[in-house]
């Protein structure tokens, strides 16, 4: 790893902050009656007006500025004229590019009043991500990250999606290594200072199998069970980690008010 990673970190901080601020910005709009297209439009304009560019737009033919994954959608949901309804749970995933570097982050949102089942899933998904983040430091291995997430959620009888994973990220959107959200302790690549990647566990109430819809993007749970996800972009420092995509408003878990 290039030991001159501080410049890279500085750029990741800026891109990560804009991505997180974009989620902060769209938060008050995410409520019953609003379409996911509306959230997409606010995201596009906010990132553009703040010196960045939305990475999903035109990425491999994707036609929107963010992903909106509702209920049993695991990830890569496409914004549409679908109106958010009381009881829905929604993941909004924003990726901003600033000065050539990427910040990628997602959070869950409650639409109106959600079920206890949904709330528990969201809480566990967030906690699994944070458990994995808290162990990050040079010398641990990628398998340790997966183990933290998998052991925590499987104990609650949830499942970890296998078909999608976290990823290296810096001046490209998706780069090696893959960050699997399941795994065994002390296996896989060792973490080194300067590495930058996402942790973005997708956790299902039912089985882990996914199915891709005909639009070529939307991934749903095969058994139609609810799915939740959170995502942060992080860097490994000399003795720990830095989260680049922390909310400026201290939003962590819904509800955010
Ligand atoms: N933001 C997603 C991720 O976490 C990738 C979305 S790609 C898109 O890696 F094209 F669907 F937007
Ligand atoms: Co990502
Ligand atoms: Co993302």
mmCIF file of C-alpha atoms and ligand atoms in Angstrom:
data_model
loop_
_atom_site.group_PDB
_atom_site.id
_atom_site.type_symbol
_atom_site.label_atom_id
_atom_site.label_comp_id
_atom_site.label_asym_id
_atom_site.label_seq_id
_atom_site.Cartn_x
_atom_site.Cartn_y
_atom_site.Cartn_z
ATOM 1 C CA UNK A 1 0.000 0.000 0.000
ATOM 2 C CA UNK A 2 1.193 3.473 -0.941
ATOM 3 C CA UNK A 3 2.306 4.981 2.365
ATOM 4 C CA UNK A 4 1.344 8.426 1.164
ATOM 5 C CA UNK A 5 -2.330 7.772 1.785
ATOM 6 C CA UNK A 6 -3.111 10.938 3.707
ATOM 7 C CA UNK A 7 -3.928 12.845 0.517
ATOM 8 C CA UNK A 8 -6.255 10.039 -0.512
ATOM 9 C CA UNK A 9 -7.892 10.132 2.928
ATOM 10 C CA UNK A 10 -8.392 13.885 2.670
ATOM 11 C CA UNK A 11 -10.280 13.425 -0.616
ATOM 12 C CA UNK A 12 -12.266 10.476 0.740
ATOM 13 C CA UNK A 13 -13.273 12.649 3.708
ATOM 14 C CA UNK A 14 -14.674 15.305 1.384
ATOM 15 C CA UNK A 15 -16.549 12.844 -0.855
ATOM 16 C CA UNK A 16 -17.782 10.841 2.135
ATOM 17 C CA UNK A 17 -19.024 13.945 3.877
ATOM 18 C CA UNK A 18 -20.999 15.064 0.824
ATOM 19 C CA UNK A 19 -22.605 11.618 0.482
ATOM 20 C CA UNK A 20 -23.575 11.646 4.175
ATOM 21 C CA UNK A 21 -24.868 15.218 3.965
ATOM 22 C CA UNK A 22 -26.985 14.193 0.983
ATOM 23 C CA UNK A 23 -28.677 11.522 3.111
ATOM 24 C CA UNK A 24 -29.136 14.115 5.865
ATOM 25 C CA UNK A 25 -30.643 16.473 3.260
ATOM 26 C CA UNK A 26 -33.193 14.015 1.837
ATOM 27 C CA UNK A 27 -34.260 12.779 5.302
ATOM 28 C CA UNK A 28 -37.127 15.242 5.938
ATOM 29 C CA UNK A 29 -38.645 14.418 2.526
ATOM 30 C CA UNK A 30 -38.810 10.683 3.166
ATOM 31 C CA UNK A 31 -42.365 10.163 4.386
ATOM 32 C CA UNK A 32 -45.725 8.764 3.261
ATOM 33 C CA UNK A 33 -46.961 10.247 -0.032
ATOM 34 C CA UNK A 34 -43.543 10.991 -1.531
ATOM 35 C CA UNK A 35 -42.283 9.141 -4.620
ATOM 36 C CA UNK A 36 -38.799 7.651 -4.744
ATOM 37 C CA UNK A 37 -38.244 9.718 -7.922
ATOM 38 C CA UNK A 38 -38.587 12.833 -5.772
ATOM 39 C CA UNK A 39 -35.810 11.620 -3.467
ATOM 40 C CA UNK A 40 -33.692 10.897 -6.558
ATOM 41 C CA UNK A 41 -34.175 14.426 -7.883
ATOM 42 C CA UNK A 42 -33.266 16.072 -4.566
ATOM 43 C CA UNK A 43 -30.131 13.927 -4.389
ATOM 44 C CA UNK A 44 -29.061 14.771 -7.930
ATOM 45 C CA UNK A 45 -29.462 18.510 -7.374
ATOM 46 C CA UNK A 46 -27.900 18.598 -3.919
ATOM 47 C CA UNK A 47 -24.753 16.753 -4.987
ATOM 48 C CA UNK A 48 -24.433 18.815 -8.164
ATOM 49 C CA UNK A 49 -24.910 22.086 -6.253
ATOM 50 C CA UNK A 50 -22.236 21.101 -3.760
ATOM 51 C CA UNK A 51 -19.420 20.406 -6.154
ATOM 52 C CA UNK A 52 -19.935 16.712 -6.752
ATOM 53 C CA UNK A 53 -21.478 14.216 -9.107
ATOM 54 C CA UNK A 54 -23.803 11.280 -8.370
ATOM 55 C CA UNK A 55 -21.822 8.132 -9.103
ATOM 56 C CA UNK A 56 -24.781 5.828 -9.901
ATOM 57 C CA UNK A 57 -25.966 8.083 -12.768
ATOM 58 C CA UNK A 58 -24.940 6.330 -15.989
ATOM 59 C CA UNK A 59 -22.915 3.777 -14.023
ATOM 60 C CA UNK A 60 -23.175 0.617 -16.155
ATOM 61 C CA UNK A 61 -26.381 1.969 -17.659
ATOM 62 C CA UNK A 62 -28.073 2.898 -14.353
ATOM 63 C CA UNK A 63 -30.355 5.866 -15.067
ATOM 64 C CA UNK A 64 -30.777 7.428 -11.631
ATOM 65 C CA UNK A 65 -28.713 9.242 -9.027
ATOM 66 C CA UNK A 66 -29.254 6.871 -6.124
ATOM 67 C CA UNK A 67 -30.747 3.525 -5.191
ATOM 68 C CA UNK A 68 -34.028 3.233 -3.282
ATOM 69 C CA UNK A 69 -34.632 -0.292 -1.970
ATOM 70 C CA UNK A 70 -38.071 -0.869 -0.455
ATOM 71 C CA UNK A 71 -39.184 -3.663 1.879
ATOM 72 C CA UNK A 72 -38.117 -6.976 0.294
ATOM 73 C CA UNK A 73 -35.715 -5.252 -2.120
ATOM 74 C CA UNK A 74 -32.189 -6.124 -1.001
ATOM 75 C CA UNK A 75 -30.300 -3.464 -2.979
ATOM 76 C CA UNK A 76 -30.064 -1.500 -6.252
ATOM 77 C CA UNK A 77 -33.757 -0.553 -6.241
ATOM 78 C CA UNK A 78 -34.554 1.934 -9.016
ATOM 79 C CA UNK A 79 -36.349 5.184 -8.112
ATOM 80 C CA UNK A 80 -39.813 5.362 -9.637
ATOM 81 C CA UNK A 81 -43.286 6.883 -9.302
ATOM 82 C CA UNK A 82 -43.965 4.457 -6.437
ATOM 83 C CA UNK A 83 -45.384 6.463 -3.547
ATOM 84 C CA UNK A 84 -44.012 5.702 -0.090
ATOM 85 C CA UNK A 85 -46.684 4.229 2.164
ATOM 86 C CA UNK A 86 -47.187 3.945 5.895
ATOM 87 C CA UNK A 87 -45.337 0.875 7.162
ATOM 88 C CA UNK A 88 -42.741 0.694 4.352
ATOM 89 C CA UNK A 89 -39.059 0.417 5.153
ATOM 90 C CA UNK A 90 -36.653 2.023 2.688
ATOM 91 C CA UNK A 91 -32.919 1.942 2.105
ATOM 92 C CA UNK A 92 -31.491 4.996 0.381
ATOM 93 C CA UNK A 93 -27.978 4.514 -0.997
ATOM 94 C CA UNK A 94 -26.020 7.583 -2.099
ATOM 95 C CA UNK A 95 -22.617 7.691 -3.766
ATOM 96 C CA UNK A 96 -20.962 11.058 -4.424
ATOM 97 C CA UNK A 97 -17.845 11.721 -6.486
ATOM 98 C CA UNK A 98 -15.830 14.790 -5.510
ATOM 99 C CA UNK A 99 -12.482 15.601 -7.123
ATOM 100 C CA UNK A 100 -12.330 12.072 -8.515
ATOM 101 C CA UNK A 101 -12.906 10.274 -5.187
ATOM 102 C CA UNK A 102 -15.977 8.361 -4.019
ATOM 103 C CA UNK A 103 -18.088 8.367 -0.857
ATOM 104 C CA UNK A 104 -20.700 5.590 -0.636
ATOM 105 C CA UNK A 105 -23.246 5.350 2.172
ATOM 106 C CA UNK A 106 -26.762 4.144 2.864
ATOM 107 C CA UNK A 107 -29.282 4.243 5.680
ATOM 108 C CA UNK A 108 -32.686 2.756 6.427
ATOM 109 C CA UNK A 109 -35.788 4.919 6.742
ATOM 110 C CA UNK A 110 -39.110 4.199 8.449
ATOM 111 C CA UNK A 111 -42.117 5.352 6.471
ATOM 112 C CA UNK A 112 -44.736 6.321 9.013
ATOM 113 C CA UNK A 113 -45.245 3.653 11.637
ATOM 114 C CA UNK A 114 -43.422 0.395 10.948
ATOM 115 C CA UNK A 115 -43.877 -3.052 12.481
ATOM 116 C CA UNK A 116 -41.829 -4.255 15.455
ATOM 117 C CA UNK A 117 -40.495 -7.000 13.158
ATOM 118 C CA UNK A 118 -39.168 -4.403 10.725
ATOM 119 C CA UNK A 119 -37.723 -2.233 13.478
ATOM 120 C CA UNK A 120 -35.872 -5.154 15.016
ATOM 121 C CA UNK A 121 -34.381 -6.061 11.629
ATOM 122 C CA UNK A 122 -33.213 -2.494 11.053
ATOM 123 C CA UNK A 123 -31.673 -2.252 14.525
ATOM 124 C CA UNK A 124 -29.819 -5.548 14.123
ATOM 125 C CA UNK A 125 -28.532 -4.615 10.667
ATOM 126 C CA UNK A 126 -27.135 -1.326 11.931
ATOM 127 C CA UNK A 127 -25.620 -2.972 14.986
ATOM 128 C CA UNK A 128 -23.965 -5.672 12.862
ATOM 129 C CA UNK A 129 -22.287 -3.010 10.718
ATOM 130 C CA UNK A 130 -21.104 -1.105 13.783
ATOM 131 C CA UNK A 131 -19.813 -4.270 15.454
ATOM 132 C CA UNK A 132 -17.688 -4.940 12.375
ATOM 133 C CA UNK A 133 -16.463 -1.348 12.169
ATOM 134 C CA UNK A 134 -15.390 -1.309 15.816
ATOM 135 C CA UNK A 135 -12.863 -4.125 15.346
ATOM 136 C CA UNK A 136 -11.134 -2.483 12.354
ATOM 137 C CA UNK A 137 -7.376 -1.979 12.657
ATOM 138 C CA UNK A 138 -4.225 -3.096 10.854
ATOM 139 C CA UNK A 139 -3.521 -6.795 11.309
ATOM 140 C CA UNK A 140 -7.083 -8.082 11.477
ATOM 141 C CA UNK A 141 -8.353 -9.988 8.456
ATOM 142 C CA UNK A 142 -11.288 -9.619 6.117
ATOM 143 C CA UNK A 143 -12.819 -12.813 7.518
ATOM 144 C CA UNK A 144 -12.999 -11.139 10.928
ATOM 145 C CA UNK A 145 -15.319 -8.483 9.477
ATOM 146 C CA UNK A 146 -17.624 -11.101 7.985
ATOM 147 C CA UNK A 147 -17.568 -13.101 11.189
ATOM 148 C CA UNK A 148 -18.690 -10.142 13.329
ATOM 149 C CA UNK A 149 -21.684 -9.488 11.087
ATOM 150 C CA UNK A 150 -22.711 -13.078 10.461
ATOM 151 C CA UNK A 151 -22.426 -14.250 14.063
ATOM 152 C CA UNK A 152 -24.402 -11.283 15.363
ATOM 153 C CA UNK A 153 -27.332 -11.557 12.956
ATOM 154 C CA UNK A 154 -27.566 -15.339 12.710
ATOM 155 C CA UNK A 155 -27.914 -15.500 16.475
ATOM 156 C CA UNK A 156 -31.149 -13.554 15.923
ATOM 157 C CA UNK A 157 -32.164 -15.970 13.150
ATOM 158 C CA UNK A 158 -31.624 -13.450 10.372
ATOM 159 C CA UNK A 159 -29.555 -14.256 7.287
ATOM 160 C CA UNK A 160 -26.665 -12.510 5.517
ATOM 161 C CA UNK A 161 -27.077 -11.902 1.785
ATOM 162 C CA UNK A 162 -24.308 -13.685 -0.138
ATOM 163 C CA UNK A 163 -24.793 -12.336 -3.666
ATOM 164 C CA UNK A 164 -23.709 -8.751 -2.875
ATOM 165 C CA UNK A 165 -20.852 -7.448 -0.777
ATOM 166 C CA UNK A 166 -18.857 -4.423 0.270
ATOM 167 C CA UNK A 167 -15.937 -3.293 -1.854
ATOM 168 C CA UNK A 168 -12.729 -1.361 -2.039
ATOM 169 C CA UNK A 169 -13.417 2.254 -3.015
ATOM 170 C CA UNK A 170 -11.201 5.289 -3.655
ATOM 171 C CA UNK A 171 -10.834 6.936 -7.077
ATOM 172 C CA UNK A 172 -12.989 4.143 -8.521
ATOM 173 C CA UNK A 173 -16.468 3.126 -7.359
ATOM 174 C CA UNK A 174 -15.874 -0.598 -6.924
ATOM 175 C CA UNK A 175 -12.375 -2.050 -6.596
ATOM 176 C CA UNK A 176 -10.740 -4.993 -4.827
ATOM 177 C CA UNK A 177 -11.008 -6.363 -2.240
ATOM 178 C CA UNK A 178 -14.545 -7.699 -1.915
ATOM 179 C CA UNK A 179 -15.773 -7.244 1.646
ATOM 180 C CA UNK A 180 -17.943 -10.271 2.412
ATOM 181 C CA UNK A 181 -20.446 -9.873 5.226
ATOM 182 C CA UNK A 182 -20.034 -13.483 6.336
ATOM 183 C CA UNK A 183 -16.881 -15.415 7.115
ATOM 184 C CA UNK A 184 -14.527 -17.070 9.530
ATOM 185 C CA UNK A 185 -12.193 -15.437 12.024
ATOM 186 C CA UNK A 186 -8.535 -15.052 11.042
ATOM 187 C CA UNK A 187 -9.080 -15.853 7.351
ATOM 188 C CA UNK A 188 -8.556 -13.790 4.208
ATOM 189 C CA UNK A 189 -6.557 -10.685 3.390
ATOM 190 C CA UNK A 190 -4.929 -8.782 6.253
ATOM 191 C CA UNK A 191 -5.921 -5.130 6.719
ATOM 192 C CA UNK A 192 -3.182 -2.507 6.227
ATOM 193 C CA UNK A 193 -3.078 1.229 6.935
ATOM 194 C CA UNK A 194 -4.371 3.199 3.945
ATOM 195 C CA UNK A 195 -6.932 0.649 2.773
ATOM 196 C CA UNK A 196 -10.324 2.186 1.969
ATOM 197 C CA UNK A 197 -13.500 0.158 1.558
ATOM 198 C CA UNK A 198 -17.200 -0.092 2.364
ATOM 199 C CA UNK A 199 -19.027 -2.262 4.863
ATOM 200 C CA UNK A 200 -22.651 -2.601 3.772
ATOM 201 C CA UNK A 201 -24.377 -5.669 5.223
ATOM 202 C CA UNK A 202 -27.680 -6.718 3.666
ATOM 203 C CA UNK A 203 -29.662 -8.708 6.228
ATOM 204 C CA UNK A 204 -32.882 -10.646 5.611
ATOM 205 C CA UNK A 205 -35.587 -11.807 8.007
ATOM 206 C CA UNK A 206 -35.927 -14.979 5.940
ATOM 207 C CA UNK A 207 -33.448 -16.871 3.781
ATOM 208 C CA UNK A 208 -30.397 -15.267 2.194
ATOM 209 C CA UNK A 209 -31.116 -16.165 -1.434
ATOM 210 C CA UNK A 210 -31.682 -13.277 -3.814
ATOM 211 C CA UNK A 211 -33.350 -12.916 -7.189
ATOM 212 C CA UNK A 212 -32.661 -10.289 -9.845
ATOM 213 C CA UNK A 213 -35.714 -8.639 -11.427
ATOM 214 C CA UNK A 214 -36.083 -8.217 -15.195
ATOM 215 C CA UNK A 215 -34.934 -4.594 -15.027
ATOM 216 C CA UNK A 216 -31.447 -6.031 -14.561
ATOM 217 C CA UNK A 217 -30.806 -4.121 -11.293
ATOM 218 C CA UNK A 218 -33.378 -4.682 -8.572
ATOM 219 C CA UNK A 219 -32.315 -7.506 -6.255
ATOM 220 C CA UNK A 220 -35.066 -8.930 -4.053
ATOM 221 C CA UNK A 221 -35.266 -11.660 -1.453
ATOM 222 C CA UNK A 222 -36.333 -14.893 -3.123
ATOM 223 C CA UNK A 223 -38.732 -15.663 -0.273
ATOM 224 C CA UNK A 224 -40.114 -12.073 -0.279
ATOM 225 C CA UNK A 225 -38.951 -11.511 3.309
ATOM 226 C CA UNK A 226 -37.942 -8.036 4.459
ATOM 227 C CA UNK A 227 -34.345 -6.939 3.934
ATOM 228 C CA UNK A 228 -32.358 -4.100 5.500
ATOM 229 C CA UNK A 229 -28.976 -2.497 4.827
ATOM 230 C CA UNK A 230 -26.656 0.214 6.108
ATOM 231 C CA UNK A 231 -23.389 1.299 4.491
ATOM 232 C CA UNK A 232 -20.342 3.298 5.485
ATOM 233 C CA UNK A 233 -17.145 4.110 3.587
ATOM 234 C CA UNK A 234 -14.085 3.678 5.825
ATOM 235 C CA UNK A 235 -10.322 3.915 5.894
ATOM 236 C CA UNK A 236 -7.777 1.928 7.908
ATOM 237 C CA UNK A 237 -5.398 4.136 9.913
ATOM 238 C CA UNK A 238 -2.136 3.267 11.731
ATOM 239 C CA UNK A 239 -3.997 1.993 14.767
ATOM 240 C CA UNK A 240 -7.685 1.886 13.899
ATOM 241 C CA UNK A 241 -10.135 3.296 11.402
ATOM 242 C CA UNK A 242 -11.857 6.419 10.180
ATOM 243 C CA UNK A 243 -15.504 6.574 9.034
ATOM 244 C CA UNK A 244 -15.716 8.934 6.050
ATOM 245 C CA UNK A 245 -19.506 8.927 5.769
ATOM 246 C CA UNK A 246 -20.683 9.833 9.258
ATOM 247 C CA UNK A 247 -23.904 11.901 9.371
ATOM 248 C CA UNK A 248 -23.258 15.582 10.016
ATOM 249 C CA UNK A 249 -26.569 15.642 11.912
ATOM 250 C CA UNK A 250 -25.713 12.581 13.986
ATOM 251 C CA UNK A 251 -28.328 10.488 12.245
ATOM 252 C CA UNK A 252 -27.614 6.841 12.946
ATOM 253 C CA UNK A 253 -30.800 4.808 13.291
ATOM 254 C CA UNK A 254 -34.347 5.782 12.260
ATOM 255 C CA UNK A 255 -36.465 7.643 13.181
ATOM 256 C CA UNK A 256 -34.240 10.667 12.500
ATOM 257 C CA UNK A 257 -36.175 13.388 14.288
HETATM 258 N N1 LIG B 1 -24.124 2.178 -4.021
HETATM 259 C C1 LIG B 1 -24.077 0.791 -4.407
HETATM 260 C C2 LIG B 1 -22.983 0.165 -3.579
HETATM 261 O O1 LIG B 1 -23.042 0.285 -2.410
HETATM 262 C C3 LIG B 1 -23.855 0.609 -5.858
HETATM 263 C C4 LIG B 1 -24.958 1.114 -6.691
HETATM 264 S S1 LIG B 1 -24.593 0.889 -8.325
HETATM 265 C C5 LIG B 1 -25.965 1.470 -9.090
HETATM 266 O O2 LIG B 1 -22.022 -0.371 -4.024
HETATM 267 F F1 LIG B 1 -25.668 1.605 -10.318
HETATM 268 F F2 LIG B 1 -26.948 0.639 -8.873
HETATM 269 F F3 LIG B 1 -26.277 2.629 -8.570
HETATM 270 CO CO1 LIG B 2 -21.047 0.301 -1.809
HETATM 271 CO CO1 LIG B 3 -23.791 2.167 -1.813
#
